Amino acid sequence: DGYFEIVPNKKASALPGTSATNDAYVLKQEEEEEEGHDSMLLEHNDTYSLFAYQSEWFSIACIFVGALFSFMYSTPQVASHRWRLGICSWLCFVIAGVATYICGIDRNRFRLAGSSALVRLIVFALAMLLLFASYPIGIASALPCLVTVLAELRVHTLQCKALPKRITDEWCSHMFGGTENCPPLKLMIFFIVLALDGLVFGWGYVNGYNSALLSNDENPSSYLRPAANAFMLGFARIITLNLALILLLACRNICNCCSHAVRARYESFRAKRGGNRRGTADNNHADTADFVHRCFGYSIVAATFLHLVCVYFTYEDSLATHTFLDSYGWETFGTGWCALLLLASIVASSNETLAKTNSRLFHQGHWQSIALIIVLIAHGAGGISTYYWQIMVAPLIVYALNVLVRYCQSD
């Protein structure tokens, strides 16, 4: 029941009455495979192990963040809440360390009833319960753990094979698209995206600082720390911009439809010059588009964690009455929790191997990005995020047209 790969048998000798060819292949188990070969075969159900693996690391980061903030939040509380938050946060630190060891060192070393997935399920279930007990700060970090628990349960139910070390050891390289050999074009794209993030952060920072000052002048009893509120809205603007750009990037069908005539003339020109490199150009274009997609996705994830940090400090610094809720309301917290839950599922399904082997699971995870965009429309004071929906309305219309074009082309 191990993993197998197909490797060329270069030293195969001809049998009596037959001739040796360069296409002779042999089956060889993964333990005996040569270094550097990357033709690992994953069965359809086994891709759930890859989904769970990525969800584990997203949840581990959330556990550390949730435990840290729960401990910091416990200090100004009354004795009963201080002990509850303090004990739960320290236990979360211990469980996060155990989860890091299990998922990072040897995922299959510990087994329960012959299943390593059950061990990981129990670990993340304990972390989830402790984070829920660390309310209100720990709830946001508990939701990604819930996604991981469900993923581990699915892995155990399907009796998926354990991921080989080749996949787990090279996971970062696959996620970053081979940044160790990054061409100048990708570096230029990376710094352009970084510059755009910096500009939109500055816009959000100024807007958040001024809105906090205005709120404090109009209602002194509902105090907001201007600097913390500015950082919070600055990172929120980064999330908004990258969601809009990643949505436009997904509209390839409508772009191809609009640029069909231009491409036809370009290909005709290339043919007259004695060369047709359309296949190479298409491959390079797809590779560049995938890298841009990754840059937008990483910006969203990084800005989300930083936004959560700033939310905590904005909440904590709003004096002892915690009038942060008076300014933003519980609907902001509720939609934020839902958005983090959806983001955890999207991140867990974002893998090239998973997309090629189990396209259904990949698309199910990525379709949740539309739900994420809709949820964030209500992520604001009074149940509406003003700047967000104004920025997202145009990309949503273009994406709807792209879906319509794709549907017509499929017919």
mmCIF file of C-alpha atoms in Angstrom:
data_model
loop_
_atom_site.group_PDB
_atom_site.id
_atom_site.type_symbol
_atom_site.label_atom_id
_atom_site.label_comp_id
_atom_site.label_asym_id
_atom_site.label_seq_id
_atom_site.Cartn_x
_atom_site.Cartn_y
_atom_site.Cartn_z
ATOM 1 C CA ASP A 1 0.000 0.000 0.000
ATOM 2 C CA GLY A 2 2.983 2.329 -0.451
ATOM 3 C CA TYR A 3 3.532 4.973 -3.085
ATOM 4 C CA PHE A 4 4.912 3.916 -6.441
ATOM 5 C CA GLU A 5 6.549 5.767 -9.269
ATOM 6 C CA ILE A 6 7.449 4.992 -12.865
ATOM 7 C CA VAL A 7 11.120 5.344 -13.726
ATOM 8 C CA PRO A 8 12.932 4.530 -16.953
ATOM 9 C CA ASN A 9 14.850 1.253 -16.909
ATOM 10 C CA LYS A 10 17.921 2.407 -18.770
ATOM 11 C CA LYS A 11 19.842 -0.793 -18.082
ATOM 12 C CA ALA A 12 17.119 -3.209 -19.162
ATOM 13 C CA SER A 13 18.519 -6.037 -21.218
ATOM 14 C CA ALA A 14 16.740 -7.586 -24.172
ATOM 15 C CA LEU A 15 14.899 -10.843 -23.527
ATOM 16 C CA PRO A 16 15.255 -13.747 -25.983
ATOM 17 C CA GLY A 17 13.147 -12.967 -29.017
ATOM 18 C CA THR A 18 12.596 -9.306 -28.035
ATOM 19 C CA SER A 19 14.479 -6.039 -28.422
ATOM 20 C CA ALA A 20 15.352 -3.551 -25.712
ATOM 21 C CA THR A 21 13.879 -0.068 -26.122
ATOM 22 C CA ASN A 22 14.267 3.246 -24.371
ATOM 23 C CA ASP A 23 10.614 3.057 -23.294
ATOM 24 C CA ALA A 24 11.046 0.136 -20.907
ATOM 25 C CA TYR A 25 9.682 0.978 -17.469
ATOM 26 C CA VAL A 26 9.714 -0.715 -14.097
ATOM 27 C CA LEU A 27 7.723 -0.151 -10.916
ATOM 28 C CA LYS A 28 9.815 0.863 -7.960
ATOM 29 C CA GLN A 29 8.768 1.677 -4.410
ATOM 30 C CA GLU A 30 9.270 5.132 -2.993
ATOM 31 C CA GLU A 31 11.926 4.040 -0.489
ATOM 32 C CA GLU A 32 14.196 2.875 -3.327
ATOM 33 C CA GLU A 33 13.718 5.829 -5.648
ATOM 34 C CA GLU A 34 16.609 8.023 -6.774
ATOM 35 C CA GLU A 35 17.035 11.573 -5.530
ATOM 36 C CA GLY A 36 15.764 14.343 -7.766
ATOM 37 C CA HIS A 37 13.070 12.325 -9.523
ATOM 38 C CA ASP A 38 9.638 13.893 -9.163
ATOM 39 C CA SER A 39 7.052 11.601 -10.735
ATOM 40 C CA MET A 40 5.279 10.649 -7.509
ATOM 41 C CA LEU A 41 1.803 9.269 -8.123
ATOM 42 C CA LEU A 42 -1.049 10.363 -5.866
ATOM 43 C CA GLU A 43 -4.398 8.609 -5.966
ATOM 44 C CA HIS A 44 -7.570 10.686 -5.999
ATOM 45 C CA ASN A 45 -8.501 10.258 -2.334
ATOM 46 C CA ASP A 46 -4.920 10.691 -1.137
ATOM 47 C CA THR A 47 -5.028 14.380 -2.057
ATOM 48 C CA TYR A 48 -7.126 14.938 1.079
ATOM 49 C CA SER A 49 -3.904 14.269 3.004
ATOM 50 C CA LEU A 50 -2.325 17.190 1.147
ATOM 51 C CA PHE A 51 -5.351 19.362 1.948
ATOM 52 C CA ALA A 52 -5.045 18.420 5.626
ATOM 53 C CA TYR A 53 -1.285 19.046 5.621
ATOM 54 C CA GLN A 54 -1.627 22.646 4.424
ATOM 55 C CA SER A 55 -4.541 23.238 6.779
ATOM 56 C CA GLU A 56 -2.407 22.004 9.690
ATOM 57 C CA TRP A 57 0.271 24.649 9.194
ATOM 58 C CA PHE A 58 -2.255 27.451 8.743
ATOM 59 C CA SER A 59 -3.929 26.336 11.986
ATOM 60 C CA ILE A 60 -0.621 26.096 13.879
ATOM 61 C CA ALA A 61 0.090 29.756 13.083
ATOM 62 C CA CYS A 62 -3.426 30.672 14.223
ATOM 63 C CA ILE A 63 -2.966 28.724 17.482
ATOM 64 C CA PHE A 64 0.215 30.631 18.328
ATOM 65 C CA VAL A 65 -1.423 33.984 17.535
ATOM 66 C CA GLY A 66 -4.611 33.143 19.438
ATOM 67 C CA ALA A 67 -2.700 31.880 22.486
ATOM 68 C CA LEU A 68 -0.488 34.977 22.565
ATOM 69 C CA PHE A 69 -3.391 37.410 22.349
ATOM 70 C CA SER A 70 -5.462 35.462 24.891
ATOM 71 C CA PHE A 71 -2.609 35.679 27.377
ATOM 72 C CA MET A 72 -2.127 39.408 26.743
ATOM 73 C CA TYR A 73 -5.880 39.974 27.081
ATOM 74 C CA SER A 74 -5.959 38.117 30.413
ATOM 75 C CA THR A 75 -3.788 40.633 32.285
ATOM 76 C CA PRO A 76 -6.377 43.430 32.829
ATOM 77 C CA GLN A 77 -9.277 41.073 33.563
ATOM 78 C CA VAL A 78 -10.868 40.105 36.882
ATOM 79 C CA ALA A 79 -9.421 37.072 38.680
ATOM 80 C CA SER A 80 -11.813 34.462 37.259
ATOM 81 C CA HIS A 81 -11.331 35.544 33.637
ATOM 82 C CA ARG A 82 -7.602 36.018 34.175
ATOM 83 C CA TRP A 83 -7.156 32.391 35.281
ATOM 84 C CA ARG A 84 -9.391 31.080 32.502
ATOM 85 C CA LEU A 85 -7.578 32.960 29.752
ATOM 86 C CA GLY A 86 -4.124 32.434 31.241
ATOM 87 C CA ILE A 87 -4.444 28.650 31.659
ATOM 88 C CA CYS A 88 -6.076 28.152 28.241
ATOM 89 C CA SER A 89 -3.443 30.284 26.495
ATOM 90 C CA TRP A 90 -0.493 28.418 28.042
ATOM 91 C CA LEU A 91 -2.032 25.047 27.249
ATOM 92 C CA CYS A 92 -2.487 26.271 23.670
ATOM 93 C CA PHE A 93 1.225 27.099 23.499
ATOM 94 C CA VAL A 94 2.042 23.530 24.601
ATOM 95 C CA ILE A 95 -0.362 22.003 22.070
ATOM 96 C CA ALA A 96 0.983 24.260 19.308
ATOM 97 C CA GLY A 97 4.493 22.972 20.063
ATOM 98 C CA VAL A 98 3.282 19.363 19.979
ATOM 99 C CA ALA A 99 1.440 19.980 16.708
ATOM 100 C CA THR A 100 4.548 21.569 15.185
ATOM 101 C CA TYR A 101 6.636 18.523 16.159
ATOM 102 C CA ILE A 102 4.092 16.028 14.832
ATOM 103 C CA CYS A 103 3.418 17.846 11.558
ATOM 104 C CA GLY A 104 6.969 19.029 10.937
ATOM 105 C CA ILE A 105 9.196 16.164 12.128
ATOM 106 C CA ASP A 106 7.329 12.914 11.535
ATOM 107 C CA ARG A 107 3.605 12.955 10.775
ATOM 108 C CA ASN A 108 3.325 9.156 10.963
ATOM 109 C CA ARG A 109 5.310 8.406 14.113
ATOM 110 C CA PHE A 110 2.355 8.514 16.504
ATOM 111 C CA ARG A 111 -0.671 6.351 15.735
ATOM 112 C CA LEU A 112 -3.983 5.599 17.375
ATOM 113 C CA ALA A 113 -5.880 2.510 16.204
ATOM 114 C CA GLY A 114 -3.383 2.319 13.358
ATOM 115 C CA SER A 115 -4.144 5.850 12.143
ATOM 116 C CA SER A 116 -1.850 8.866 12.469
ATOM 117 C CA ALA A 117 -4.718 11.116 11.312
ATOM 118 C CA LEU A 118 -6.611 10.347 14.527
ATOM 119 C CA VAL A 119 -3.668 11.578 16.602
ATOM 120 C CA ARG A 120 -3.529 14.850 14.677
ATOM 121 C CA LEU A 121 -7.322 15.155 14.905
ATOM 122 C CA ILE A 122 -7.176 14.906 18.711
ATOM 123 C CA VAL A 123 -4.341 17.449 18.939
ATOM 124 C CA PHE A 124 -6.134 20.073 16.858
ATOM 125 C CA ALA A 125 -9.480 19.304 18.521
ATOM 126 C CA LEU A 126 -7.923 20.049 21.924
ATOM 127 C CA ALA A 127 -6.470 23.285 20.586
ATOM 128 C CA MET A 128 -9.856 24.219 19.128
ATOM 129 C CA LEU A 129 -11.679 23.620 22.441
ATOM 130 C CA LEU A 130 -9.105 25.600 24.423
ATOM 131 C CA LEU A 131 -9.301 28.509 21.978
ATOM 132 C CA PHE A 132 -13.088 28.499 22.134
ATOM 133 C CA ALA A 133 -12.729 28.600 25.938
ATOM 134 C CA SER A 134 -10.496 31.666 25.489
ATOM 135 C CA TYR A 135 -13.377 33.749 24.144
ATOM 136 C CA PRO A 136 -13.673 36.374 22.827
ATOM 137 C CA ILE A 137 -10.080 36.613 21.527
ATOM 138 C CA GLY A 138 -9.538 32.902 20.850
ATOM 139 C CA ILE A 139 -12.631 32.280 18.726
ATOM 140 C CA ALA A 140 -11.045 33.550 15.500
ATOM 141 C CA SER A 141 -8.108 31.126 15.889
ATOM 142 C CA ALA A 142 -10.382 28.222 16.816
ATOM 143 C CA LEU A 143 -12.227 28.275 13.490
ATOM 144 C CA PRO A 144 -9.193 27.273 11.316
ATOM 145 C CA CYS A 145 -8.590 24.439 13.803
ATOM 146 C CA LEU A 146 -12.154 23.299 13.126
ATOM 147 C CA VAL A 147 -11.332 23.091 9.400
ATOM 148 C CA THR A 148 -8.251 21.009 10.211
ATOM 149 C CA VAL A 149 -10.215 18.664 12.474
ATOM 150 C CA LEU A 150 -12.759 18.032 9.717
ATOM 151 C CA ALA A 151 -9.941 17.488 7.199
ATOM 152 C CA GLU A 152 -8.212 14.942 9.479
ATOM 153 C CA LEU A 153 -11.525 13.179 10.010
ATOM 154 C CA ARG A 154 -11.942 12.954 6.254
ATOM 155 C CA VAL A 155 -8.418 11.553 5.874
ATOM 156 C CA HIS A 156 -9.128 8.911 8.517
ATOM 157 C CA THR A 157 -12.515 7.983 7.034
ATOM 158 C CA LEU A 158 -11.102 7.547 3.522
ATOM 159 C CA GLN A 159 -8.033 5.721 4.918
ATOM 160 C CA CYS A 160 -5.763 7.937 2.833
ATOM 161 C CA LYS A 161 -2.120 6.983 2.517
ATOM 162 C CA ALA A 162 0.444 8.971 4.436
ATOM 163 C CA LEU A 163 2.174 11.699 2.460
ATOM 164 C CA PRO A 164 5.706 10.733 1.398
ATOM 165 C CA LYS A 165 8.555 12.846 2.739
ATOM 166 C CA ARG A 166 9.331 14.107 -0.765
ATOM 167 C CA ILE A 167 6.054 16.020 -0.846
ATOM 168 C CA THR A 168 6.266 17.328 2.727
ATOM 169 C CA ASP A 169 9.955 18.284 2.503
ATOM 170 C CA GLU A 170 9.472 20.246 -0.738
ATOM 171 C CA TRP A 171 6.141 21.772 0.246
ATOM 172 C CA CYS A 172 7.488 25.314 0.607
ATOM 173 C CA SER A 173 9.204 25.092 -2.763
ATOM 174 C CA HIS A 174 5.934 24.052 -4.406
ATOM 175 C CA MET A 175 3.951 26.752 -2.589
ATOM 176 C CA PHE A 176 6.351 29.508 -3.692
ATOM 177 C CA GLY A 177 6.694 28.165 -7.220
ATOM 178 C CA GLY A 178 10.423 27.514 -7.036
ATOM 179 C CA THR A 179 11.627 30.875 -5.754
ATOM 180 C CA GLU A 180 15.142 29.476 -5.408
ATOM 181 C CA ASN A 181 15.472 29.928 -9.191
ATOM 182 C CA CYS A 182 13.370 33.039 -9.659
ATOM 183 C CA PRO A 183 13.835 34.819 -13.026
ATOM 184 C CA PRO A 184 14.054 38.631 -13.228
ATOM 185 C CA LEU A 185 10.472 38.939 -14.505
ATOM 186 C CA LYS A 186 9.073 37.257 -11.392
ATOM 187 C CA LEU A 187 11.252 39.385 -9.125
ATOM 188 C CA MET A 188 9.967 42.504 -10.881
ATOM 189 C CA ILE A 189 6.361 41.332 -10.466
ATOM 190 C CA PHE A 190 6.971 40.594 -6.784
ATOM 191 C CA PHE A 191 8.321 44.090 -6.089
ATOM 192 C CA ILE A 192 5.509 45.709 -8.097
ATOM 193 C CA VAL A 193 2.921 43.881 -5.980
ATOM 194 C CA LEU A 194 4.861 44.867 -2.855
ATOM 195 C CA ALA A 195 4.888 48.519 -3.952
ATOM 196 C CA LEU A 196 1.145 48.467 -4.621
ATOM 197 C CA ASP A 197 0.567 46.961 -1.181
ATOM 198 C CA GLY A 198 2.665 49.734 0.353
ATOM 199 C CA LEU A 199 0.743 52.468 -1.434
ATOM 200 C CA VAL A 200 -2.675 51.099 -0.528
ATOM 201 C CA PHE A 201 -1.509 50.579 3.074
ATOM 202 C CA GLY A 202 -0.599 54.266 3.252
ATOM 203 C CA TRP A 203 -4.056 55.200 1.977
ATOM 204 C CA GLY A 204 -5.725 52.977 4.562
ATOM 205 C CA TYR A 205 -3.454 54.235 7.348
ATOM 206 C CA VAL A 206 -4.326 57.888 6.732
ATOM 207 C CA ASN A 207 -8.012 57.064 6.398
ATOM 208 C CA GLY A 208 -8.026 54.983 9.596
ATOM 209 C CA TYR A 209 -6.169 57.623 11.607
ATOM 210 C CA ASN A 210 -8.483 60.420 10.510
ATOM 211 C CA SER A 211 -11.628 58.331 11.071
ATOM 212 C CA ALA A 212 -10.492 57.535 14.638
ATOM 213 C CA LEU A 213 -9.880 61.207 15.387
ATOM 214 C CA LEU A 214 -13.279 62.130 13.945
ATOM 215 C CA SER A 215 -15.003 59.398 15.955
ATOM 216 C CA ASN A 216 -13.313 60.528 19.162
ATOM 217 C CA ASP A 217 -14.331 64.158 18.574
ATOM 218 C CA GLU A 218 -17.955 63.294 17.828
ATOM 219 C CA ASN A 219 -18.324 60.775 20.656
ATOM 220 C CA PRO A 220 -15.635 61.084 23.343
ATOM 221 C CA SER A 221 -17.134 58.214 25.355
ATOM 222 C CA SER A 222 -16.351 55.794 22.483
ATOM 223 C CA TYR A 223 -12.590 56.116 22.324
ATOM 224 C CA LEU A 224 -10.451 54.572 19.578
ATOM 225 C CA ARG A 225 -6.641 54.589 19.609
ATOM 226 C CA PRO A 226 -5.810 56.415 16.334
ATOM 227 C CA ALA A 227 -2.500 54.642 15.580
ATOM 228 C CA ALA A 228 -3.877 51.133 16.175
ATOM 229 C CA ASN A 229 -7.001 51.915 14.160
ATOM 230 C CA ALA A 230 -4.834 53.292 11.332
ATOM 231 C CA PHE A 231 -2.719 50.130 11.106
ATOM 232 C CA MET A 232 -5.846 47.984 11.234
ATOM 233 C CA LEU A 233 -7.484 49.731 8.277
ATOM 234 C CA GLY A 234 -4.177 49.925 6.396
ATOM 235 C CA PHE A 235 -3.813 46.136 6.312
ATOM 236 C CA ALA A 236 -7.532 45.826 5.554
ATOM 237 C CA ARG A 237 -6.976 47.905 2.401
ATOM 238 C CA ILE A 238 -4.218 45.492 1.320
ATOM 239 C CA ILE A 239 -6.669 42.608 1.631
ATOM 240 C CA THR A 240 -9.243 44.544 -0.388
ATOM 241 C CA LEU A 241 -6.844 45.460 -3.211
ATOM 242 C CA ASN A 242 -5.439 41.942 -3.596
ATOM 243 C CA LEU A 243 -8.892 40.353 -3.530
ATOM 244 C CA ALA A 244 -9.951 42.695 -6.339
ATOM 245 C CA LEU A 245 -6.809 41.963 -8.381
ATOM 246 C CA ILE A 246 -6.990 38.211 -7.866
ATOM 247 C CA LEU A 247 -10.624 38.284 -8.966
ATOM 248 C CA LEU A 248 -9.703 40.179 -12.139
ATOM 249 C CA LEU A 249 -6.839 37.765 -12.774
ATOM 250 C CA ALA A 250 -9.330 34.899 -12.728
ATOM 251 C CA CYS A 251 -11.233 36.485 -15.649
ATOM 252 C CA ARG A 252 -9.038 34.854 -18.282
ATOM 253 C CA ASN A 253 -11.905 33.749 -20.501
ATOM 254 C CA ILE A 254 -13.211 37.238 -21.118
ATOM 255 C CA CYS A 255 -9.653 38.544 -21.579
ATOM 256 C CA ASN A 256 -8.929 35.837 -24.135
ATOM 257 C CA CYS A 257 -12.161 36.655 -25.919
ATOM 258 C CA CYS A 258 -11.288 40.371 -26.112
ATOM 259 C CA SER A 259 -7.696 39.763 -27.210
ATOM 260 C CA HIS A 260 -8.430 37.019 -29.773
ATOM 261 C CA ALA A 261 -8.042 39.287 -32.792
ATOM 262 C CA VAL A 262 -4.797 40.791 -31.488
ATOM 263 C CA ARG A 263 -3.334 37.358 -30.778
ATOM 264 C CA ALA A 264 -4.286 36.105 -34.218
ATOM 265 C CA ARG A 265 -2.412 38.983 -35.865
ATOM 266 C CA TYR A 266 0.579 38.444 -33.597
ATOM 267 C CA GLU A 267 0.739 34.729 -34.431
ATOM 268 C CA SER A 268 0.446 35.547 -38.134
ATOM 269 C CA PHE A 269 3.351 37.956 -37.795
ATOM 270 C CA ARG A 270 5.434 35.340 -35.972
ATOM 271 C CA ALA A 271 4.668 32.759 -38.654
ATOM 272 C CA LYS A 272 5.814 35.114 -41.423
ATOM 273 C CA ARG A 273 9.144 35.508 -39.653
ATOM 274 C CA GLY A 274 9.644 31.773 -39.848
ATOM 275 C CA GLY A 275 8.826 30.698 -36.286
ATOM 276 C CA ASN A 276 5.785 29.713 -34.322
ATOM 277 C CA ARG A 277 6.384 29.839 -30.605
ATOM 278 C CA ARG A 278 2.815 30.003 -29.496
ATOM 279 C CA GLY A 279 3.037 26.964 -27.263
ATOM 280 C CA THR A 280 6.090 28.336 -25.456
ATOM 281 C CA ALA A 281 4.510 31.763 -25.144
ATOM 282 C CA ASP A 282 1.316 30.271 -23.751
ATOM 283 C CA ASN A 283 3.259 28.237 -21.207
ATOM 284 C CA ASN A 284 5.284 31.261 -20.126
ATOM 285 C CA HIS A 285 2.132 33.351 -19.865
ATOM 286 C CA ALA A 286 0.397 30.710 -17.736
ATOM 287 C CA ASP A 287 3.455 30.376 -15.475
ATOM 288 C CA THR A 288 3.663 34.145 -14.992
ATOM 289 C CA ALA A 289 -0.080 34.380 -14.276
ATOM 290 C CA ASP A 290 0.234 31.625 -11.672
ATOM 291 C CA PHE A 291 3.093 33.482 -9.984
ATOM 292 C CA VAL A 292 1.079 36.722 -9.895
ATOM 293 C CA HIS A 293 -1.807 34.734 -8.407
ATOM 294 C CA ARG A 294 0.531 33.452 -5.685
ATOM 295 C CA CYS A 295 1.781 36.966 -4.910
ATOM 296 C CA PHE A 296 -1.781 38.226 -4.460
ATOM 297 C CA GLY A 297 -2.673 35.198 -2.339
ATOM 298 C CA TYR A 298 0.337 35.560 -0.047
ATOM 299 C CA SER A 299 -0.405 39.259 0.367
ATOM 300 C CA ILE A 300 -3.945 38.417 1.484
ATOM 301 C CA VAL A 301 -2.793 35.815 4.030
ATOM 302 C CA ALA A 302 0.008 37.981 5.459
ATOM 303 C CA ALA A 303 -2.215 41.077 5.652
ATOM 304 C CA THR A 304 -4.949 39.019 7.342
ATOM 305 C CA PHE A 305 -2.668 37.981 10.201
ATOM 306 C CA LEU A 306 -1.375 41.546 10.605
ATOM 307 C CA HIS A 307 -4.939 42.859 10.474
ATOM 308 C CA LEU A 308 -5.879 40.471 13.312
ATOM 309 C CA VAL A 309 -2.950 41.750 15.374
ATOM 310 C CA CYS A 310 -4.087 45.334 14.863
ATOM 311 C CA VAL A 311 -7.700 44.440 15.665
ATOM 312 C CA TYR A 312 -6.539 43.135 19.028
ATOM 313 C CA PHE A 313 -4.565 46.266 19.886
ATOM 314 C CA THR A 314 -7.362 48.546 18.679
ATOM 315 C CA TYR A 315 -9.765 46.593 20.878
ATOM 316 C CA GLU A 316 -7.401 46.467 23.862
ATOM 317 C CA ASP A 317 -6.364 50.126 23.687
ATOM 318 C CA SER A 318 -9.940 51.437 23.583
ATOM 319 C CA LEU A 319 -9.867 52.089 27.354
ATOM 320 C CA ALA A 320 -11.322 49.831 30.030
ATOM 321 C CA THR A 321 -14.857 50.077 28.639
ATOM 322 C CA HIS A 322 -13.748 48.406 25.359
ATOM 323 C CA THR A 323 -15.854 50.792 23.308
ATOM 324 C CA PHE A 324 -14.365 49.294 20.167
ATOM 325 C CA LEU A 325 -17.594 47.291 19.942
ATOM 326 C CA ASP A 326 -19.627 50.498 20.179
ATOM 327 C CA SER A 327 -17.823 51.852 17.122
ATOM 328 C CA TYR A 328 -17.734 48.704 14.983
ATOM 329 C CA GLY A 329 -20.420 46.413 16.414
ATOM 330 C CA TRP A 330 -20.628 42.648 16.911
ATOM 331 C CA GLU A 331 -21.429 42.148 13.225
ATOM 332 C CA THR A 332 -17.818 43.100 12.485
ATOM 333 C CA PHE A 333 -16.573 40.324 14.757
ATOM 334 C CA GLY A 334 -19.038 37.779 13.343
ATOM 335 C CA THR A 335 -18.210 38.451 9.701
ATOM 336 C CA GLY A 336 -14.500 38.476 10.561
ATOM 337 C CA TRP A 337 -14.746 35.002 12.094
ATOM 338 C CA CYS A 338 -16.605 33.696 9.039
ATOM 339 C CA ALA A 339 -14.023 35.251 6.706
ATOM 340 C CA LEU A 340 -11.130 33.611 8.579
ATOM 341 C CA LEU A 341 -12.914 30.246 8.430
ATOM 342 C CA LEU A 342 -13.349 30.554 4.657
ATOM 343 C CA LEU A 343 -9.744 31.713 4.201
ATOM 344 C CA ALA A 344 -8.466 28.658 6.090
ATOM 345 C CA SER A 345 -10.321 26.355 3.680
ATOM 346 C CA ILE A 346 -9.054 28.286 0.640
ATOM 347 C CA VAL A 347 -5.430 28.141 1.813
ATOM 348 C CA ALA A 348 -5.706 24.407 2.533
ATOM 349 C CA SER A 349 -6.847 23.726 -1.046
ATOM 350 C CA SER A 350 -4.216 25.952 -2.701
ATOM 351 C CA ASN A 351 -1.726 23.454 -4.064
ATOM 352 C CA GLU A 352 -0.632 22.662 -7.610
ATOM 353 C CA THR A 353 -0.433 18.908 -6.993
ATOM 354 C CA LEU A 354 -3.903 18.908 -5.473
ATOM 355 C CA ALA A 355 -5.283 20.894 -8.426
ATOM 356 C CA LYS A 356 -3.919 18.381 -10.939
ATOM 357 C CA THR A 357 -4.901 15.233 -9.014
ATOM 358 C CA ASN A 358 -8.210 16.215 -7.414
ATOM 359 C CA SER A 359 -9.630 19.169 -9.323
ATOM 360 C CA ARG A 360 -13.005 18.816 -7.585
ATOM 361 C CA LEU A 361 -11.530 19.396 -4.113
ATOM 362 C CA PHE A 362 -9.388 22.240 -5.465
ATOM 363 C CA HIS A 363 -12.313 24.052 -7.078
ATOM 364 C CA GLN A 364 -14.578 23.468 -4.072
ATOM 365 C CA GLY A 365 -12.036 25.262 -1.911
ATOM 366 C CA HIS A 366 -11.445 28.098 -4.365
ATOM 367 C CA TRP A 367 -15.136 28.720 -5.030
ATOM 368 C CA GLN A 368 -15.364 29.684 -1.366
ATOM 369 C CA SER A 369 -13.384 32.797 -2.279
ATOM 370 C CA ILE A 370 -16.597 34.230 -3.755
ATOM 371 C CA ALA A 371 -18.321 33.631 -0.410
ATOM 372 C CA LEU A 372 -15.342 35.299 1.298
ATOM 373 C CA ILE A 373 -15.716 38.388 -0.890
ATOM 374 C CA ILE A 374 -19.459 38.595 -0.163
ATOM 375 C CA VAL A 375 -18.975 38.131 3.601
ATOM 376 C CA LEU A 376 -16.408 40.936 3.726
ATOM 377 C CA ILE A 377 -18.931 43.335 2.178
ATOM 378 C CA ALA A 378 -20.755 43.224 5.536
ATOM 379 C CA HIS A 379 -17.480 43.419 7.502
ATOM 380 C CA GLY A 380 -17.764 46.977 8.717
ATOM 381 C CA ALA A 381 -19.519 49.321 11.086
ATOM 382 C CA GLY A 382 -23.260 49.037 10.686
ATOM 383 C CA GLY A 383 -22.971 45.866 8.600
ATOM 384 C CA ILE A 384 -21.449 47.509 5.534
ATOM 385 C CA SER A 385 -17.828 48.051 4.545
ATOM 386 C CA THR A 386 -17.978 51.274 2.555
ATOM 387 C CA TYR A 387 -14.653 51.358 0.769
ATOM 388 C CA TYR A 388 -14.578 47.593 0.320
ATOM 389 C CA TRP A 389 -17.818 47.206 -1.632
ATOM 390 C CA GLN A 390 -17.039 50.284 -3.737
ATOM 391 C CA ILE A 391 -13.718 48.737 -4.796
ATOM 392 C CA MET A 392 -15.089 45.214 -5.290
ATOM 393 C CA VAL A 393 -18.224 46.017 -7.314
ATOM 394 C CA ALA A 394 -16.358 46.409 -10.637
ATOM 395 C CA PRO A 395 -14.286 43.174 -10.303
ATOM 396 C CA LEU A 396 -17.431 41.271 -9.308
ATOM 397 C CA ILE A 397 -19.256 42.488 -12.441
ATOM 398 C CA VAL A 398 -16.294 41.546 -14.653
ATOM 399 C CA TYR A 399 -16.076 38.132 -12.985
ATOM 400 C CA ALA A 400 -19.806 37.544 -13.537
ATOM 401 C CA LEU A 401 -19.327 38.351 -17.241
ATOM 402 C CA ASN A 402 -16.361 35.970 -17.324
ATOM 403 C CA VAL A 403 -18.494 33.161 -15.897
ATOM 404 C CA LEU A 404 -21.121 33.886 -18.546
ATOM 405 C CA VAL A 405 -18.514 33.798 -21.344
ATOM 406 C CA ARG A 406 -17.069 30.545 -20.024
ATOM 407 C CA TYR A 407 -20.550 29.025 -19.903
ATOM 408 C CA CYS A 408 -21.273 30.072 -23.499
ATOM 409 C CA GLN A 409 -17.912 28.717 -24.692
ATOM 410 C CA SER A 410 -18.561 25.391 -22.979
ATOM 411 C CA ASP A 411 -21.782 25.015 -24.965
#
